[in-house]
Amino acid sequence: MTLKELESKYNHTYPKIFKELWNDKMLDWMDGRTTPFASDENWAKTIYPNIKENPPLFLHTGGFDFELLTPEGMFDFKFDELWDIEKHKFIPFAKTDEGNIYAFYKNIKTKGECSVVLIWNDMNETEVLAKNFEDFIFRRMLYAVYDVDKDELSGDYGKDNFEEYRVDILNDLKTVTPYLKEEYITILTEIYKRDVHESLISYSLLDSKELGEIIQNHLQFEQLDLVFEHEID
């Protein structure tokens, strides 16, 4: 599967940053593997150790239920029959365990680049998350250290192990640094190195007030956080 094939199917030109990440294998969570796993193999045992220290995009910062679609998954994506895809032009690239979909949204563009939206699987709602893919990366990486659920963290790292998680998200930051604007990297680097604040149920490196201020100062545009219906009337 090539990027040109995806662009042809969706009649869409991916942004420069997406193309760079694609060409550098930064959107590949399978380490180049395309064959099925044998009975004694799985992703966590066979693939993850090879990509953990130099991770592709969002490996640790996307969220505990986040997964980039494979190229085949993007190409063969089956749109829900209730979605009004004649009106709403979605180009999926990631999903959650619950079936929510992250996609480019061709209907809203800023300087020629598509916005990024989250399409909720269990309700007729789509939320605009960013004006472009670079801003989406920055926003996701901010949320990676805001209100990190202890139960979700312990599932991957064991009890009270935020520092191991910090090592992994710093690796994510290291590998994404060549692709993001300097101001975003500067902000993320400072935040990721802070002392952690612990509550009864979560960890955070920034609070809701600061998170809101960063979004307002760096990511704001007219349709940010707009919610709209996407199903056929």
mmCIF file of C-alpha atoms in Angstrom:
data_model
loop_
_atom_site.group_PDB
_atom_site.id
_atom_site.type_symbol
_atom_site.label_atom_id
_atom_site.label_comp_id
_atom_site.label_asym_id
_atom_site.label_seq_id
_atom_site.Cartn_x
_atom_site.Cartn_y
_atom_site.Cartn_z
ATOM 1 C CA MET A 1 0.000 0.000 0.000
ATOM 2 C CA THR A 2 1.392 3.382 -1.039
ATOM 3 C CA LEU A 3 0.470 6.875 0.037
ATOM 4 C CA LYS A 4 -0.412 7.708 -3.556
ATOM 5 C CA GLU A 5 -2.982 4.909 -3.543
ATOM 6 C CA LEU A 6 -4.563 6.334 -0.404
ATOM 7 C CA GLU A 7 -4.565 9.838 -1.866
ATOM 8 C CA SER A 8 -6.192 8.534 -5.014
ATOM 9 C CA LYS A 9 -8.920 6.654 -3.147
ATOM 10 C CA TYR A 10 -9.872 9.608 -0.966
ATOM 11 C CA ASN A 11 -9.126 12.303 -3.555
ATOM 12 C CA HIS A 12 -6.959 13.910 -0.925
ATOM 13 C CA THR A 13 -3.437 15.256 -0.596
ATOM 14 C CA TYR A 14 -1.969 14.492 2.815
ATOM 15 C CA PRO A 15 -0.140 17.346 4.556
ATOM 16 C CA LYS A 16 3.630 17.619 4.384
ATOM 17 C CA ILE A 17 4.151 16.469 7.986
ATOM 18 C CA PHE A 18 2.051 13.349 7.410
ATOM 19 C CA LYS A 19 4.032 12.511 4.282
ATOM 20 C CA GLU A 20 7.328 12.972 6.115
ATOM 21 C CA LEU A 21 6.194 10.740 8.970
ATOM 22 C CA TRP A 22 4.955 8.136 6.493
ATOM 23 C CA ASN A 23 8.201 8.127 4.506
ATOM 24 C CA ASP A 24 10.251 7.753 7.703
ATOM 25 C CA LYS A 25 8.111 4.811 8.930
ATOM 26 C CA MET A 26 6.906 6.933 11.830
ATOM 27 C CA LEU A 27 3.301 5.875 11.222
ATOM 28 C CA ASP A 28 4.119 2.149 11.330
ATOM 29 C CA TRP A 29 3.459 0.428 14.646
ATOM 30 C CA MET A 30 4.232 -2.969 13.106
ATOM 31 C CA ASP A 31 7.963 -2.358 12.484
ATOM 32 C CA GLY A 32 7.501 -3.179 8.814
ATOM 33 C CA ARG A 33 5.821 -6.502 9.423
ATOM 34 C CA THR A 34 2.888 -7.426 7.170
ATOM 35 C CA THR A 35 2.563 -11.166 7.860
ATOM 36 C CA PRO A 36 0.275 -12.695 10.525
ATOM 37 C CA PHE A 37 1.688 -13.674 13.909
ATOM 38 C CA ALA A 38 2.508 -17.310 14.611
ATOM 39 C CA SER A 39 0.756 -19.044 17.499
ATOM 40 C CA ASP A 40 3.579 -18.179 19.910
ATOM 41 C CA GLU A 41 3.802 -14.527 18.808
ATOM 42 C CA ASN A 42 1.910 -11.348 19.568
ATOM 43 C CA TRP A 43 2.469 -7.627 19.088
ATOM 44 C CA ALA A 44 3.542 -6.965 22.686
ATOM 45 C CA LYS A 45 6.158 -9.711 22.665
ATOM 46 C CA THR A 46 7.296 -9.689 19.049
ATOM 47 C CA ILE A 47 7.063 -6.080 17.846
ATOM 48 C CA TYR A 48 6.959 -3.727 20.815
ATOM 49 C CA PRO A 49 10.471 -4.466 22.198
ATOM 50 C CA ASN A 50 11.940 -3.496 18.824
ATOM 51 C CA ILE A 51 10.227 -0.096 18.631
ATOM 52 C CA LYS A 52 9.963 0.910 22.287
ATOM 53 C CA GLU A 53 13.125 3.030 22.531
ATOM 54 C CA ASN A 54 12.723 4.747 19.154
ATOM 55 C CA PRO A 55 8.947 4.765 18.912
ATOM 56 C CA PRO A 56 6.767 5.706 15.970
ATOM 57 C CA LEU A 57 4.230 8.488 16.378
ATOM 58 C CA PHE A 58 1.905 8.237 19.390
ATOM 59 C CA LEU A 59 3.158 4.826 20.516
ATOM 60 C CA HIS A 60 2.968 5.964 24.145
ATOM 61 C CA THR A 61 1.458 9.455 23.891
ATOM 62 C CA GLY A 62 -1.619 8.679 21.825
ATOM 63 C CA GLY A 63 -3.522 7.327 24.810
ATOM 64 C CA PHE A 64 -3.965 3.891 26.314
ATOM 65 C CA ASP A 65 -6.841 3.075 23.931
ATOM 66 C CA PHE A 66 -5.343 4.749 20.828
ATOM 67 C CA GLU A 67 -4.140 2.893 17.745
ATOM 68 C CA LEU A 68 -2.941 4.138 14.368
ATOM 69 C CA LEU A 69 -4.620 2.365 11.477
ATOM 70 C CA THR A 70 -2.389 0.341 9.197
ATOM 71 C CA PRO A 71 -2.190 1.511 5.576
ATOM 72 C CA GLU A 72 -4.529 -1.348 4.666
ATOM 73 C CA GLY A 73 -6.842 -0.340 7.494
ATOM 74 C CA MET A 74 -6.996 3.196 6.125
ATOM 75 C CA PHE A 75 -7.578 2.017 2.569
ATOM 76 C CA ASP A 76 -10.183 -0.639 3.397
ATOM 77 C CA PHE A 77 -11.964 1.341 6.106
ATOM 78 C CA LYS A 78 -15.671 0.498 6.235
ATOM 79 C CA PHE A 79 -17.765 3.558 6.902
ATOM 80 C CA ASP A 80 -20.786 3.048 9.100
ATOM 81 C CA GLU A 81 -23.916 2.889 6.963
ATOM 82 C CA LEU A 82 -25.498 5.608 9.118
ATOM 83 C CA TRP A 83 -22.725 8.128 8.401
ATOM 84 C CA ASP A 84 -23.530 10.766 5.799
ATOM 85 C CA ILE A 85 -20.299 10.389 3.843
ATOM 86 C CA GLU A 86 -21.705 12.269 0.858
ATOM 87 C CA LYS A 87 -21.916 15.375 3.043
ATOM 88 C CA HIS A 88 -19.054 14.751 5.475
ATOM 89 C CA LYS A 89 -15.707 13.899 3.888
ATOM 90 C CA PHE A 90 -13.758 11.853 6.449
ATOM 91 C CA ILE A 91 -10.325 10.293 5.893
ATOM 92 C CA PRO A 92 -9.659 7.916 8.825
ATOM 93 C CA PHE A 93 -6.167 7.367 10.247
ATOM 94 C CA ALA A 94 -6.609 6.072 13.827
ATOM 95 C CA LYS A 95 -9.118 4.468 16.187
ATOM 96 C CA THR A 96 -9.814 3.768 19.850
ATOM 97 C CA ASP A 97 -10.656 0.481 21.520
ATOM 98 C CA GLU A 98 -14.272 1.613 21.704
ATOM 99 C CA GLY A 99 -14.439 2.126 17.941
ATOM 100 C CA ASN A 100 -14.181 5.925 17.894
ATOM 101 C CA ILE A 101 -12.373 7.173 14.791
ATOM 102 C CA TYR A 102 -9.795 9.915 14.280
ATOM 103 C CA ALA A 103 -9.919 11.349 10.786
ATOM 104 C CA PHE A 104 -8.970 14.205 8.541
ATOM 105 C CA TYR A 105 -12.056 16.278 7.737
ATOM 106 C CA LYS A 106 -12.045 17.798 4.275
ATOM 107 C CA ASN A 107 -15.042 20.065 4.944
ATOM 108 C CA ILE A 108 -13.022 22.355 7.246
ATOM 109 C CA LYS A 109 -9.650 23.540 5.971
ATOM 110 C CA THR A 110 -7.153 26.150 7.140
ATOM 111 C CA LYS A 111 -4.573 27.353 4.630
ATOM 112 C CA GLY A 112 -5.356 24.324 2.494
ATOM 113 C CA GLU A 113 -4.900 21.746 5.276
ATOM 114 C CA CYS A 114 -7.721 19.563 6.548
ATOM 115 C CA SER A 115 -8.806 19.735 10.158
ATOM 116 C CA VAL A 116 -8.662 16.660 12.401
ATOM 117 C CA VAL A 117 -11.812 15.302 14.053
ATOM 118 C CA LEU A 118 -12.911 12.580 16.447
ATOM 119 C CA ILE A 119 -15.981 10.645 15.298
ATOM 120 C CA TRP A 120 -17.788 9.110 18.263
ATOM 121 C CA ASN A 121 -18.906 5.560 17.605
ATOM 122 C CA ASP A 122 -21.817 5.345 20.031
ATOM 123 C CA MET A 123 -23.434 8.709 19.315
ATOM 124 C CA ASN A 124 -24.155 10.993 16.408
ATOM 125 C CA GLU A 125 -21.379 13.441 17.261
ATOM 126 C CA THR A 126 -18.094 14.490 15.691
ATOM 127 C CA GLU A 127 -15.697 16.862 17.468
ATOM 128 C CA VAL A 128 -13.151 19.130 15.780
ATOM 129 C CA LEU A 129 -9.827 18.655 17.601
ATOM 130 C CA ALA A 130 -7.308 20.663 15.575
ATOM 131 C CA LYS A 131 -6.988 22.811 12.482
ATOM 132 C CA ASN A 132 -4.266 20.548 11.056
ATOM 133 C CA PHE A 133 -2.296 17.377 11.763
ATOM 134 C CA GLU A 134 0.658 19.109 13.437
ATOM 135 C CA ASP A 135 -1.656 20.817 15.919
ATOM 136 C CA PHE A 136 -3.374 17.493 16.556
ATOM 137 C CA ILE A 137 -0.047 15.872 17.447
ATOM 138 C CA PHE A 138 0.755 18.696 19.847
ATOM 139 C CA ARG A 139 -2.661 18.507 21.490
ATOM 140 C CA ARG A 140 -2.514 14.730 21.931
ATOM 141 C CA MET A 141 0.939 14.966 23.466
ATOM 142 C CA LEU A 142 -0.313 17.556 25.957
ATOM 143 C CA TYR A 143 -3.197 15.326 26.966
ATOM 144 C CA ALA A 144 -0.746 12.440 27.416
ATOM 145 C CA VAL A 145 0.397 14.055 30.677
ATOM 146 C CA TYR A 146 -2.895 15.509 31.850
ATOM 147 C CA ASP A 147 -5.100 13.533 34.247
ATOM 148 C CA VAL A 148 -3.401 10.189 33.475
ATOM 149 C CA ASP A 149 -5.668 7.531 34.949
ATOM 150 C CA LYS A 150 -3.859 5.390 37.527
ATOM 151 C CA ASP A 151 -5.792 2.252 36.664
ATOM 152 C CA GLU A 152 -4.975 2.567 32.971
ATOM 153 C CA LEU A 153 -1.339 3.308 33.771
ATOM 154 C CA SER A 154 -1.042 0.308 36.097
ATOM 155 C CA GLY A 155 -2.378 -1.944 33.350
ATOM 156 C CA ASP A 156 0.723 -1.245 31.264
ATOM 157 C CA TYR A 157 3.328 -0.250 33.845
ATOM 158 C CA GLY A 158 2.307 -1.682 37.190
ATOM 159 C CA LYS A 159 1.203 0.166 40.291
ATOM 160 C CA ASP A 160 2.621 3.651 41.036
ATOM 161 C CA ASN A 161 4.979 3.642 38.060
ATOM 162 C CA PHE A 162 4.606 7.044 36.425
ATOM 163 C CA GLU A 163 8.363 7.409 36.010
ATOM 164 C CA GLU A 164 8.564 4.420 33.687
ATOM 165 C CA TYR A 165 5.764 5.988 31.661
ATOM 166 C CA ARG A 166 7.745 9.246 31.613
ATOM 167 C CA VAL A 167 10.715 7.443 30.036
ATOM 168 C CA ASP A 168 8.468 6.192 27.253
ATOM 169 C CA ILE A 169 6.761 9.504 26.513
ATOM 170 C CA LEU A 170 10.152 11.232 26.451
ATOM 171 C CA ASN A 171 11.169 8.700 23.809
ATOM 172 C CA ASP A 172 8.034 9.635 21.861
ATOM 173 C CA LEU A 173 9.022 13.276 22.152
ATOM 174 C CA LYS A 174 12.563 12.501 20.986
ATOM 175 C CA THR A 175 11.462 10.814 17.787
ATOM 176 C CA VAL A 176 8.760 13.345 16.890
ATOM 177 C CA THR A 177 11.032 16.373 17.492
ATOM 178 C CA PRO A 178 12.288 16.636 13.868
ATOM 179 C CA TYR A 179 8.724 17.015 12.607
ATOM 180 C CA LEU A 180 7.109 19.551 14.959
ATOM 181 C CA LYS A 181 7.676 23.297 15.096
ATOM 182 C CA GLU A 182 10.239 24.421 17.651
ATOM 183 C CA GLU A 183 7.751 26.207 19.918
ATOM 184 C CA TYR A 184 5.728 23.014 20.365
ATOM 185 C CA ILE A 185 8.827 20.987 21.202
ATOM 186 C CA THR A 186 9.985 23.621 23.691
ATOM 187 C CA ILE A 187 6.643 23.561 25.502
ATOM 188 C CA LEU A 188 6.407 19.776 25.575
ATOM 189 C CA THR A 189 10.019 19.345 26.726
ATOM 190 C CA GLU A 190 9.529 21.683 29.673
ATOM 191 C CA ILE A 191 6.265 20.036 30.718
ATOM 192 C CA TYR A 192 7.481 16.447 30.345
ATOM 193 C CA LYS A 193 10.385 17.088 32.754
ATOM 194 C CA ARG A 194 8.295 18.551 35.572
ATOM 195 C CA ASP A 195 7.633 16.989 38.931
ATOM 196 C CA VAL A 196 4.456 14.957 38.786
ATOM 197 C CA HIS A 197 1.307 15.944 40.659
ATOM 198 C CA GLU A 198 -0.531 12.947 42.080
ATOM 199 C CA SER A 199 -4.205 12.818 43.020
ATOM 200 C CA LEU A 200 -6.224 9.909 44.326
ATOM 201 C CA ILE A 201 -7.003 8.603 40.843
ATOM 202 C CA SER A 202 -4.540 10.206 38.434
ATOM 203 C CA TYR A 203 -1.180 11.803 37.652
ATOM 204 C CA SER A 204 -0.631 15.130 35.873
ATOM 205 C CA LEU A 205 2.244 17.325 34.730
ATOM 206 C CA LEU A 206 -0.083 20.289 34.070
ATOM 207 C CA ASP A 207 -3.482 21.335 35.346
ATOM 208 C CA SER A 208 -6.683 22.080 33.449
ATOM 209 C CA LYS A 209 -6.143 25.858 33.596
ATOM 210 C CA GLU A 210 -2.699 25.681 31.978
ATOM 211 C CA LEU A 211 -3.886 23.136 29.428
ATOM 212 C CA GLY A 212 -6.722 25.425 28.416
ATOM 213 C CA GLU A 213 -4.401 28.412 28.166
ATOM 214 C CA ILE A 214 -1.935 26.554 25.921
ATOM 215 C CA ILE A 215 -4.748 25.435 23.640
ATOM 216 C CA GLN A 216 -6.155 28.953 23.533
ATOM 217 C CA ASN A 217 -2.777 30.559 22.822
ATOM 218 C CA HIS A 218 -1.402 28.079 20.303
ATOM 219 C CA LEU A 219 -4.219 26.023 18.756
ATOM 220 C CA GLN A 220 -7.228 28.314 18.643
ATOM 221 C CA PHE A 221 -9.242 28.700 15.439
ATOM 222 C CA GLU A 222 -12.889 29.373 14.765
ATOM 223 C CA GLN A 223 -14.117 25.780 14.632
ATOM 224 C CA LEU A 224 -11.962 24.345 17.435
ATOM 225 C CA ASP A 225 -14.002 21.975 19.638
ATOM 226 C CA LEU A 226 -17.016 22.376 17.375
ATOM 227 C CA VAL A 227 -19.358 19.387 17.701
ATOM 228 C CA PHE A 228 -21.671 18.411 14.843
ATOM 229 C CA GLU A 229 -23.881 15.518 13.772
ATOM 230 C CA HIS A 230 -22.532 13.238 11.050
ATOM 231 C CA GLU A 231 -25.304 10.697 10.470
ATOM 232 C CA ILE A 232 -27.878 10.681 7.668
ATOM 233 C CA ASP A 233 -30.989 12.677 8.544
#
